[in-house]
Coordinates of C-alpha atoms in Angstrom, one line a residue:
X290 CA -73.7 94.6 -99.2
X291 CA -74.8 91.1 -98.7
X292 CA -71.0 89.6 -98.9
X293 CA -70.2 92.1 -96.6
X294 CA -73.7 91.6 -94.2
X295 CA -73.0 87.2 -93.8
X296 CA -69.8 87.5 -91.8
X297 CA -71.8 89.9 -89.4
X298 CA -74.7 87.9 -88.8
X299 CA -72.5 84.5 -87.9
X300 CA -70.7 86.4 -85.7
X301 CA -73.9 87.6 -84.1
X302 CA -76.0 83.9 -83.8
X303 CA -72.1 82.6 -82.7
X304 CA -72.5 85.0 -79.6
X305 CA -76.0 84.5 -78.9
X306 CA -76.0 80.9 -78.9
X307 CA -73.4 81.0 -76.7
X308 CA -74.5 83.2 -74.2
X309 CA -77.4 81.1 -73.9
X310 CA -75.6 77.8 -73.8
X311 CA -73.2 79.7 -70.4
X312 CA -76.9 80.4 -68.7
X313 CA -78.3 76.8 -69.2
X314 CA -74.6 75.2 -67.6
X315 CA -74.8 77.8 -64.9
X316 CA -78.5 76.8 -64.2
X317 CA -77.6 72.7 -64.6
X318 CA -75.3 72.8 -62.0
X319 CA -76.7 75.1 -59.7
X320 CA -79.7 72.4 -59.7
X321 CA -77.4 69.4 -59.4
X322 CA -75.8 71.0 -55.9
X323 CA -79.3 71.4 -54.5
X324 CA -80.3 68.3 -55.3
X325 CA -77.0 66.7 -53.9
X326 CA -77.6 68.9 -51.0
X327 CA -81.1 67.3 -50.8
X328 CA -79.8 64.0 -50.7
X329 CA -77.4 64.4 -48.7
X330 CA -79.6 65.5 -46.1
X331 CA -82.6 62.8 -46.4
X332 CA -79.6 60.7 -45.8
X333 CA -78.5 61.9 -42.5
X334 CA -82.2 61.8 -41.7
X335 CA -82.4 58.2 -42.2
X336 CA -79.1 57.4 -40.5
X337 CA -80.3 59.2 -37.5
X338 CA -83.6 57.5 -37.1
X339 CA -81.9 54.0 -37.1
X340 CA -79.2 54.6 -35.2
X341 CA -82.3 56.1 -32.4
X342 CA -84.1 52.9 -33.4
X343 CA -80.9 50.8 -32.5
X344 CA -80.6 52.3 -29.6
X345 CA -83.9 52.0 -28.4
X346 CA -84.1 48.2 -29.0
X347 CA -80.6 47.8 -26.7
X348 CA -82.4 49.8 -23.6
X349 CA -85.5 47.7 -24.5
X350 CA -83.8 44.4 -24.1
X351 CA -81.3 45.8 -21.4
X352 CA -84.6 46.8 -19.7
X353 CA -86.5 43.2 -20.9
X354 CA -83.2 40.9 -19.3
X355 CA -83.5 43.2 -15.9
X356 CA -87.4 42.5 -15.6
X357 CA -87.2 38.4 -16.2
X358 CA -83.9 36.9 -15.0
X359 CA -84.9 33.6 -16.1
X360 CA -86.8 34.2 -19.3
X361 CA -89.1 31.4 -20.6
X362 CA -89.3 30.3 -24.5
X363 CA -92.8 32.4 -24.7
X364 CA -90.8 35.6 -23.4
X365 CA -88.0 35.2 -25.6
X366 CA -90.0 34.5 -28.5
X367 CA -92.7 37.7 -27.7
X368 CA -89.7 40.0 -27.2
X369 CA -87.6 38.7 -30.1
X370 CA -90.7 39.6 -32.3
X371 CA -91.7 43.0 -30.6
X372 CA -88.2 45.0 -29.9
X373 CA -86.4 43.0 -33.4
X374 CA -88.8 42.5 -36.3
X375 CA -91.4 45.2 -35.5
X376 CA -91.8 47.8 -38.2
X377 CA -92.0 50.6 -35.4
X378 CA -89.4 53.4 -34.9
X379 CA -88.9 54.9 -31.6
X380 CA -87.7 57.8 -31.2
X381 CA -85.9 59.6 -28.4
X382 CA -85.8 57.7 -25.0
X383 CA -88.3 55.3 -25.2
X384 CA -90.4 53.9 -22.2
X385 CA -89.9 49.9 -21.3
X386 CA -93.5 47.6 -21.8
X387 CA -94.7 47.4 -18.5
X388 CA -94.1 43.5 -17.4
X389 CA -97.1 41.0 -18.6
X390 CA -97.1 37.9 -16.0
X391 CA -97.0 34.7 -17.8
X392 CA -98.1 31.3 -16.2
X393 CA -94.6 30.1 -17.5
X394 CA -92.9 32.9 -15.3
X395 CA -90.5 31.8 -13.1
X396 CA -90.0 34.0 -9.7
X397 CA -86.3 35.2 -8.6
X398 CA -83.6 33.3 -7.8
X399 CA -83.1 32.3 -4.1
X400 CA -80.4 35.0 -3.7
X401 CA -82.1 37.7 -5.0
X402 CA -82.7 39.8 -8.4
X403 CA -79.6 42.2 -7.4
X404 CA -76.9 40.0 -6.9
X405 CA -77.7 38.2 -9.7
X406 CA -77.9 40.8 -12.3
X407 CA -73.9 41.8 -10.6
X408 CA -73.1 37.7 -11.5
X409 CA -75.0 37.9 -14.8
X410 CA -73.4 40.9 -16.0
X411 CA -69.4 40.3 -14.3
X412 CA -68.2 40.1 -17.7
X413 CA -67.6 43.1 -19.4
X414 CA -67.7 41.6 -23.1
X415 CA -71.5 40.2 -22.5
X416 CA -73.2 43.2 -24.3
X417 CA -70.3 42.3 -27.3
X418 CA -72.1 39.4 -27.8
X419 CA -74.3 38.2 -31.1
X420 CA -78.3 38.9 -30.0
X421 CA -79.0 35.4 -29.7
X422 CA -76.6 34.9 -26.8
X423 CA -78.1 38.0 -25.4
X424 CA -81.3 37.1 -25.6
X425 CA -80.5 34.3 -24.1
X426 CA -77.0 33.8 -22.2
X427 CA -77.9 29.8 -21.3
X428 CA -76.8 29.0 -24.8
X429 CA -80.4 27.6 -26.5
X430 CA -80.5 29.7 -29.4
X431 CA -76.9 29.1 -30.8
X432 CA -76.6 28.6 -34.1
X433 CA -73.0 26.7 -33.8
X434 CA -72.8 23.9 -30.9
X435 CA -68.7 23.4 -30.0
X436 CA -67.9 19.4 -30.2
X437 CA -68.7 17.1 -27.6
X438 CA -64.7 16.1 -27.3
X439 CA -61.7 17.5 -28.9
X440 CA -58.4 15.9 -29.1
X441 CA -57.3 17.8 -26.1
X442 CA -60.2 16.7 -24.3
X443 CA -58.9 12.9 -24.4
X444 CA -55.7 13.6 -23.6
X445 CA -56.7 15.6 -20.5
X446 CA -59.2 12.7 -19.4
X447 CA -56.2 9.7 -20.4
X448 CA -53.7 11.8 -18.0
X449 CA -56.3 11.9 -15.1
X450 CA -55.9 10.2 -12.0
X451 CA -59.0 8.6 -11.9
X452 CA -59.1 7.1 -15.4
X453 CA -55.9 5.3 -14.4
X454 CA -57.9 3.8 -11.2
X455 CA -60.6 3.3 -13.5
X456 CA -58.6 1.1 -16.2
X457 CA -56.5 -0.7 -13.1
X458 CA -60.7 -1.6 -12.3
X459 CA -61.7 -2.8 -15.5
X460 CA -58.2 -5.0 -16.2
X461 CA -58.7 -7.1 -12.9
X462 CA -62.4 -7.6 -13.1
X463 CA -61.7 -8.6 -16.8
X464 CA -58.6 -11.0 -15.3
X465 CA -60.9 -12.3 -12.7
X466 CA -63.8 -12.8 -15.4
X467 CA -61.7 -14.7 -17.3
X468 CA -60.3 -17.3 -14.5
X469 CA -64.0 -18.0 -13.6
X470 CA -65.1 -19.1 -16.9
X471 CA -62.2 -21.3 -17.3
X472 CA -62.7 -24.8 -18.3
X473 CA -60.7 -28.5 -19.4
X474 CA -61.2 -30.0 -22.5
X475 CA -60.9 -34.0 -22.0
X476 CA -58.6 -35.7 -23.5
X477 CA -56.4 -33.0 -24.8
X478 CA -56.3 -31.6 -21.6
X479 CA -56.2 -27.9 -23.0
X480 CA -57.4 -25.2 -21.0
X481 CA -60.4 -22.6 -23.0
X482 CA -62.5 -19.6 -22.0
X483 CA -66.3 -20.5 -22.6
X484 CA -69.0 -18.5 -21.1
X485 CA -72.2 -19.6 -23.4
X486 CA -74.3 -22.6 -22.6
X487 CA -75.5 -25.1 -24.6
X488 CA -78.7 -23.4 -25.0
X489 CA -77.4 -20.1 -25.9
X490 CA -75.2 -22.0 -28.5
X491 CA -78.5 -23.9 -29.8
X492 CA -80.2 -20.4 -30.5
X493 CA -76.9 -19.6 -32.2
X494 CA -76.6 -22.3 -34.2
X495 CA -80.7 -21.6 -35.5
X496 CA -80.0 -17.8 -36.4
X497 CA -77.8 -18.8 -38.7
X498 CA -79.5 -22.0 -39.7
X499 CA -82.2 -19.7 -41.1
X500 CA -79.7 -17.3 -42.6
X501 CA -78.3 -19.8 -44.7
X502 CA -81.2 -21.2 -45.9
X503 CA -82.2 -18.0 -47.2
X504 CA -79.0 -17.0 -49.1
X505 CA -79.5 -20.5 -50.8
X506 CA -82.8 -19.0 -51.9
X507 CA -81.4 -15.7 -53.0
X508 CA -78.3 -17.6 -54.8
X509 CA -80.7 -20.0 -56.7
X510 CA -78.2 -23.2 -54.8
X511 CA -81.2 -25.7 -55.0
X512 CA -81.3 -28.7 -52.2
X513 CA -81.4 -32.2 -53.5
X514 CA -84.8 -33.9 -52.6
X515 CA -84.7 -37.4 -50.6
X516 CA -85.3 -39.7 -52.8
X517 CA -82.1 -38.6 -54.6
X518 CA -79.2 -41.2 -54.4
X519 CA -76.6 -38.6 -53.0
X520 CA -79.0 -37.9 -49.9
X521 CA -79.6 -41.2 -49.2
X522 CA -76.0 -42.1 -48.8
X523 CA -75.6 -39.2 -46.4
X524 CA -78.4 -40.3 -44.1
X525 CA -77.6 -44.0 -44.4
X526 CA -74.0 -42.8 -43.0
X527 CA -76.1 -40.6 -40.5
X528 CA -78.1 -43.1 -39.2
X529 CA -75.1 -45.2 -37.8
X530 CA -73.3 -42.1 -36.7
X531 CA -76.4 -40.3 -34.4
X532 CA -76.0 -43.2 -31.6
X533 CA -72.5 -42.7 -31.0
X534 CA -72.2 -38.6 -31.3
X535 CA -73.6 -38.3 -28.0
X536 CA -76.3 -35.9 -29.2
X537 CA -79.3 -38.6 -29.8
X538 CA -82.0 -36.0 -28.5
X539 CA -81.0 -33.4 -31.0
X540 CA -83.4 -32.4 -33.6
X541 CA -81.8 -34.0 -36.9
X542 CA -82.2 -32.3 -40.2
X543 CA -80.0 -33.4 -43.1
X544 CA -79.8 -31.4 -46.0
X545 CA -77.8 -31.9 -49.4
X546 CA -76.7 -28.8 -51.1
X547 CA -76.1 -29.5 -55.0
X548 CA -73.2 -27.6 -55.7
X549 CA -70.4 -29.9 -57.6
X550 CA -67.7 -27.4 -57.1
X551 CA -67.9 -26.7 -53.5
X552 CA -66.2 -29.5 -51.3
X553 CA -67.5 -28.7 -47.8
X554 CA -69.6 -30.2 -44.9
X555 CA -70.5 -28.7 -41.8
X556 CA -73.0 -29.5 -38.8
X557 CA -74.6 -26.1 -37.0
X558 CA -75.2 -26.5 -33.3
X559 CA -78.7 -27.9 -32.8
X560 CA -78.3 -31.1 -35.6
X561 CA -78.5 -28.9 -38.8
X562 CA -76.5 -31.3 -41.4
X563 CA -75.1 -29.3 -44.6
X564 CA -73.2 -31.7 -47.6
X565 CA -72.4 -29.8 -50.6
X566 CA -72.4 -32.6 -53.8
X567 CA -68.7 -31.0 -54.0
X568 CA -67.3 -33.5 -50.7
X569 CA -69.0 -37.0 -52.3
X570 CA -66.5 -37.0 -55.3
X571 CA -64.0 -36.9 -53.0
X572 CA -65.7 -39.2 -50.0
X573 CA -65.9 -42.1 -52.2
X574 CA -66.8 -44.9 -49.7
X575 CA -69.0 -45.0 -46.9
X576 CA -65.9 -44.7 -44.0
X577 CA -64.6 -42.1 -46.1
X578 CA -67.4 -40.0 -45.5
X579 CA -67.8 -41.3 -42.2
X580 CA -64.7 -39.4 -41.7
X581 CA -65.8 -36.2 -42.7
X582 CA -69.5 -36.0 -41.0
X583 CA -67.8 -37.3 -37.7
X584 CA -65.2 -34.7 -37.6
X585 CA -68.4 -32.1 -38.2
X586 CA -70.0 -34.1 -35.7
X587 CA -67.0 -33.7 -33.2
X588 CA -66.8 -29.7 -33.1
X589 CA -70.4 -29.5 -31.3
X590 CA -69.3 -32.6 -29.2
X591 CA -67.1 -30.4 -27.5
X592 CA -68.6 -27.6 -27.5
X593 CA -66.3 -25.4 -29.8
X594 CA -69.0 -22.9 -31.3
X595 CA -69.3 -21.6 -27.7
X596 CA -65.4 -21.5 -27.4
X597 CA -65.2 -19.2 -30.6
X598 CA -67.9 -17.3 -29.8
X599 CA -66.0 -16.4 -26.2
X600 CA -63.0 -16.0 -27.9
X601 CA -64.2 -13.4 -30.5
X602 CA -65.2 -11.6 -27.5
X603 CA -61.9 -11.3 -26.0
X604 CA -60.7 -10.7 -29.1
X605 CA -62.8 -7.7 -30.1
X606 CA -61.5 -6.3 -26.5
X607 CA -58.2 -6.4 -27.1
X608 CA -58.5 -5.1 -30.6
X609 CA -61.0 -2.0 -30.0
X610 CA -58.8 -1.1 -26.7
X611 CA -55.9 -0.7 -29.2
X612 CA -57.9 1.4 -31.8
X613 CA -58.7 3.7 -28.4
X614 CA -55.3 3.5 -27.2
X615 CA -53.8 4.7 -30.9
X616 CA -56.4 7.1 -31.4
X617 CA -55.7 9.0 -27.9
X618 CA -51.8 9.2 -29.2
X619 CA -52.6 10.7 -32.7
X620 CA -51.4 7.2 -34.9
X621 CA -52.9 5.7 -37.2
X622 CA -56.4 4.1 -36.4
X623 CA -57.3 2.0 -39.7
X624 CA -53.7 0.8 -39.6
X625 CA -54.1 0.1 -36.4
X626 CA -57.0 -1.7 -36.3
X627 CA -55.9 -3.9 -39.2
X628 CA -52.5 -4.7 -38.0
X629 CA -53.6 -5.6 -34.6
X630 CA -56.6 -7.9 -36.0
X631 CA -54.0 -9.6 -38.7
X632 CA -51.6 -10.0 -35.2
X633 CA -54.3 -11.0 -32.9
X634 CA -55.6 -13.3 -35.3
X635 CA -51.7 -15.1 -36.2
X636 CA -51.7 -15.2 -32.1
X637 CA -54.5 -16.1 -30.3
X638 CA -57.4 -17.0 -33.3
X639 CA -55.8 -19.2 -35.9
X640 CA -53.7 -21.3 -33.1
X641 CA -56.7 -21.9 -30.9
X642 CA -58.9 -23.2 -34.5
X643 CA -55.8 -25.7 -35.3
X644 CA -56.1 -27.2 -32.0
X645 CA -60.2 -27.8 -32.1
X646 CA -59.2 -29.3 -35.6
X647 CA -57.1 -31.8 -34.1
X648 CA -59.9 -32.3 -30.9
X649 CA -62.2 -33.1 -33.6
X650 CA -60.2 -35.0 -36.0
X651 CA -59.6 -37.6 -32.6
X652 CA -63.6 -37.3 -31.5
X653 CA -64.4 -38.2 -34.8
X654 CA -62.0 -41.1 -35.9
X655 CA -63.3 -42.8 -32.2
X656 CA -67.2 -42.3 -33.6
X657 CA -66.4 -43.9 -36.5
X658 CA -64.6 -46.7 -35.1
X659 CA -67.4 -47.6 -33.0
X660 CA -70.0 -47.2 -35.4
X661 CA -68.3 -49.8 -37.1
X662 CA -66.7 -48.1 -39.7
X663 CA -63.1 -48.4 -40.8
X664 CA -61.1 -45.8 -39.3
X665 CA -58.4 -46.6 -41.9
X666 CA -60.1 -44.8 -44.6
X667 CA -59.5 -41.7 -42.8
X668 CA -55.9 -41.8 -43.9
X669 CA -57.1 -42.4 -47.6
X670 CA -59.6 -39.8 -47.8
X671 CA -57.0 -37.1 -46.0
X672 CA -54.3 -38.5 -48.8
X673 CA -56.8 -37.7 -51.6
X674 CA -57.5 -34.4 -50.4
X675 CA -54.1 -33.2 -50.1
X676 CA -53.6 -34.5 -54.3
X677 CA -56.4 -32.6 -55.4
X678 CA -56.9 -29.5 -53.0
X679 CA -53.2 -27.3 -53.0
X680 CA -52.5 -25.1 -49.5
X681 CA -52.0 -21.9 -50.2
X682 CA -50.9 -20.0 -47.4
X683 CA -48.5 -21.5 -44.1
X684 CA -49.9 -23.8 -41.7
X685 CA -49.2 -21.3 -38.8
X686 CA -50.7 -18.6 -40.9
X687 CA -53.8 -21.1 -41.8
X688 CA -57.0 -21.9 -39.9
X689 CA -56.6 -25.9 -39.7
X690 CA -53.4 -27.9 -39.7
X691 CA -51.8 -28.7 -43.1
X692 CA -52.9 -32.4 -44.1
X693 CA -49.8 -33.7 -43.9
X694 CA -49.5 -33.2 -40.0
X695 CA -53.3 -34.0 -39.7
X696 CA -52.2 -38.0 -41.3
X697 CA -49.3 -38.2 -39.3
X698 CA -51.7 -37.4 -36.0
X699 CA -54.4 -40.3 -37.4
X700 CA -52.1 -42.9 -38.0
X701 CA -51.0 -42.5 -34.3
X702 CA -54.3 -42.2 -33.2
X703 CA -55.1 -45.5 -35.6
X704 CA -53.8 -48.3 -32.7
X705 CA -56.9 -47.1 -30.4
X706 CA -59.2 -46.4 -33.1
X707 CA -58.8 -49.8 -34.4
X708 CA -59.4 -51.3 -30.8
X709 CA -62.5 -49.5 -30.7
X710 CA -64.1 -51.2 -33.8
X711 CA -63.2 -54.6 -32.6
X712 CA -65.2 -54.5 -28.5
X713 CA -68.0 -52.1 -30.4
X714 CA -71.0 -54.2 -31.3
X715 CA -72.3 -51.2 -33.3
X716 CA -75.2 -51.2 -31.0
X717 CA -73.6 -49.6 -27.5
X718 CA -75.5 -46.8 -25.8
X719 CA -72.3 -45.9 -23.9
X720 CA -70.2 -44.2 -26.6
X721 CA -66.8 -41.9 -26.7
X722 CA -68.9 -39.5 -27.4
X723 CA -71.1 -39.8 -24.2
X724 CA -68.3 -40.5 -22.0
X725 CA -66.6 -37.1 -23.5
X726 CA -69.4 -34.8 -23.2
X727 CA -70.0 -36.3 -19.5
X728 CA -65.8 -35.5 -18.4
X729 CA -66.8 -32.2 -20.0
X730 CA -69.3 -31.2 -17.4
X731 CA -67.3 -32.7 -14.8
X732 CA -64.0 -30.9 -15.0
X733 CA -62.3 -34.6 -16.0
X734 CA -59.6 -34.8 -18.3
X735 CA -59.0 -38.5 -18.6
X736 CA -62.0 -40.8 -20.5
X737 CA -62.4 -44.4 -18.7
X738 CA -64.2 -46.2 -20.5
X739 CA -65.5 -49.9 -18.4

């Protein structure tokens, strides 16, 4: 019986456990739709009390806008916090807060609360607006400010009528600016712009007396004391220049820069003497560097760190307009800026600095010919500087005249020069000099000299 009895029973625990496995899948899902239903309907619940929470903070605000027409910062920031960021849910048609009088209140416009709620609310797309603009339609609270001008802008304001009156304006006062601040230069008879003084010129000259002292210091350039042999030469050539530069009531400093490699001189407005070591292997005799210091002495006899300083000026104006002008028509404003400086500069700058050159190389040759020195060594020192120092760029391109038009001008000037040494008694209180800064001040072109 018992091979006959196993069959049975598996058939039997097959059905039972099978039955039993239908009733617990019949009772899994039957739980799984009521909890879905569940969820489903906590959901709607939730959706329903925020969208009745929405809705109450819109007729809160609407409500909050209609009491206070002009709301002040305190308002805005009371109902920002109360109708946005409070944790309380209205529900149904809630009441407005009754209206709280503040000392910052402001009362109703002039034409009255009505008409301006119809201007305030024309535009049918106000309510489509972010909160922030609601809150406040004058435009404090937005997060994104538009730019002050556009490209559009300035070509709207360069097509106006008035900025054409406007420019015609600033062009002739500019015109008529720079006829009144014309003046002669004696001698050469050339015509300059110059609106400093000799006082504003002075302070000039100071700043950057100061300023170069100090990038000495902070390059480690050392200045030779007096008792060295270099800085006595210089102020032994000084000494006999000072009475004839026409500038005896400056304050004189002389000051000796060791630096072998540099070849330069220069006098800052004021009587600030510079020498680098560099110039005295070159300047090997007394005239010789009588030649150089007179021609530095020259450039504040007339006057022409005030002329460059007036002539940057004009300069700048002319190349900033350009930048504006290129800007307004979309080109290039770097490349314009340096193109028209390079062009302004081969115009108007480098020109105008060949011609002081010259003024100075003639102020200065008649200085040293009075003071006795031998104007003849001029050509010898300009002869040695054009064997060891090589040009590298064009005269007309350059800053100062190439040295072999700057001999050719001294040896015409050497006739005069020459006569000048022989009636100076190296003593005269009446020098070029004197008689040049006085034809100066006086509009006089031609030097007489009795």
């Amino acid at each position: 019986m018992l091979p006959i009895l196993r069959p049975s029973l598996g058939v039997v625990a097959s059905s039972v456990i099978g039955q039993r496995a239908g009733l617990t899948a019949v009772v899994g899902t039957r739980a799984l739709a009521a909890a879905s239903a569940a969820f489903r309907t906590r959901a709607r619940a939730r959706l329903s009390t925020a969208l009745q929470s929405t809705t109450a903070t819109s007729t809160i605000t609407r409500s909050f806008l209609h009491d206070h027409p002009y709301p002040s910062s305190q308002q805005q920031l009371r109902a920002y916090g109360r109708h946005v960021t409070s944790p309380r849910l209205y529900s149904g048609t809630p009441t407005p807060p009754p209206r709280r009088p503040t000392p910052t209140a402001r009362g109703p416009p002039p034409w009255g609360v009505q008409q301006h709620q119809q201007r305030r609310f024309a535009s049918n797309d106000w309510w489509n607006r972010s909160f922030n603009e609601r809150i406040d339609p004058y435009g404090v609270h937005r997060r994104y400010a538009d730019p002050l001008f556009t490209n559009q802008d300035l070509k709207r304001a360069a097509r106006h009528q008035n900025t054409k009156y406007f420019a015609v304006f600033c062009v002739a006062g500019t015109i008529i600016f720079y006829f009144i601040n014309l003046e002669t230069v004696p001698v050469s008879g050339r015509t300059r712009f110059n609106i400093y003084s000799r006082k504003r010129v002075v302070e000039a000259g100071d700043l950057s007396y100061r300023r170069l002292l100090y990038d000495l210091e902070q390059q480690g350039v050392g200045v030779l004391p007096d008792w060295d042999y270099r800085t006595q030469r210089v102020k032994r050539v000084m000494a006999k220049l000072i009475p004839f530069s026409g500038m005896r009531d400056e304050k004189w400093k002389i000051f000796v820069i060791d630096d072998p490699h540099t070849a330069n001189a220069f006098v800052l407005p004021g009587g600030k003497v510079f020498v680098f070591s560099g110039i005295l292997q070159l300047a090997r005799t007394d005239s010789q560097l009588a030649t150089v210091l007179g021609h530095e002495i020259a450039h504040n006899v007339a006057d022409h760190v005030g002329e460059r300083m007036s002539q940057n000026i004009g300069v700048n104006i002319l190349l900033y307009s350009l930048v504006v002008l290129t800007s307004v028509f979309g080109l290039g404003v770097l490349i314009a800026q340096f193109a028209g400086a390079w062009a302004l500069n081969t115009a108007i700058s480098n020109p105008m600095s060949r011609k002081q050159e010259s003024e100075a190389d003639y102020i200065g040759l008649m200085m040293m010919a009075e003071a006795c020195y031998d104007p003849r060594e001029a050509v010898t020192f300009w002869k040695r500087m054009n064997r060891t120092t090589q040009e590298k760029v064009p005269e007309w391109m350059s800053t100062h005249p190439s040295h072999s038009n700057r001999i050719e001008k001294i040896q015409e000037w050497l006739p005069e020069a020459l006569e000048k040494r022989e009636r100076s008694d190296c003593r005269t209180t009446a020098s070029f000099a004197d008689l040049f800064r006085q034809a100066l001040l006086n509009g006089v072109v031609e030097i007489r000299q009795y």
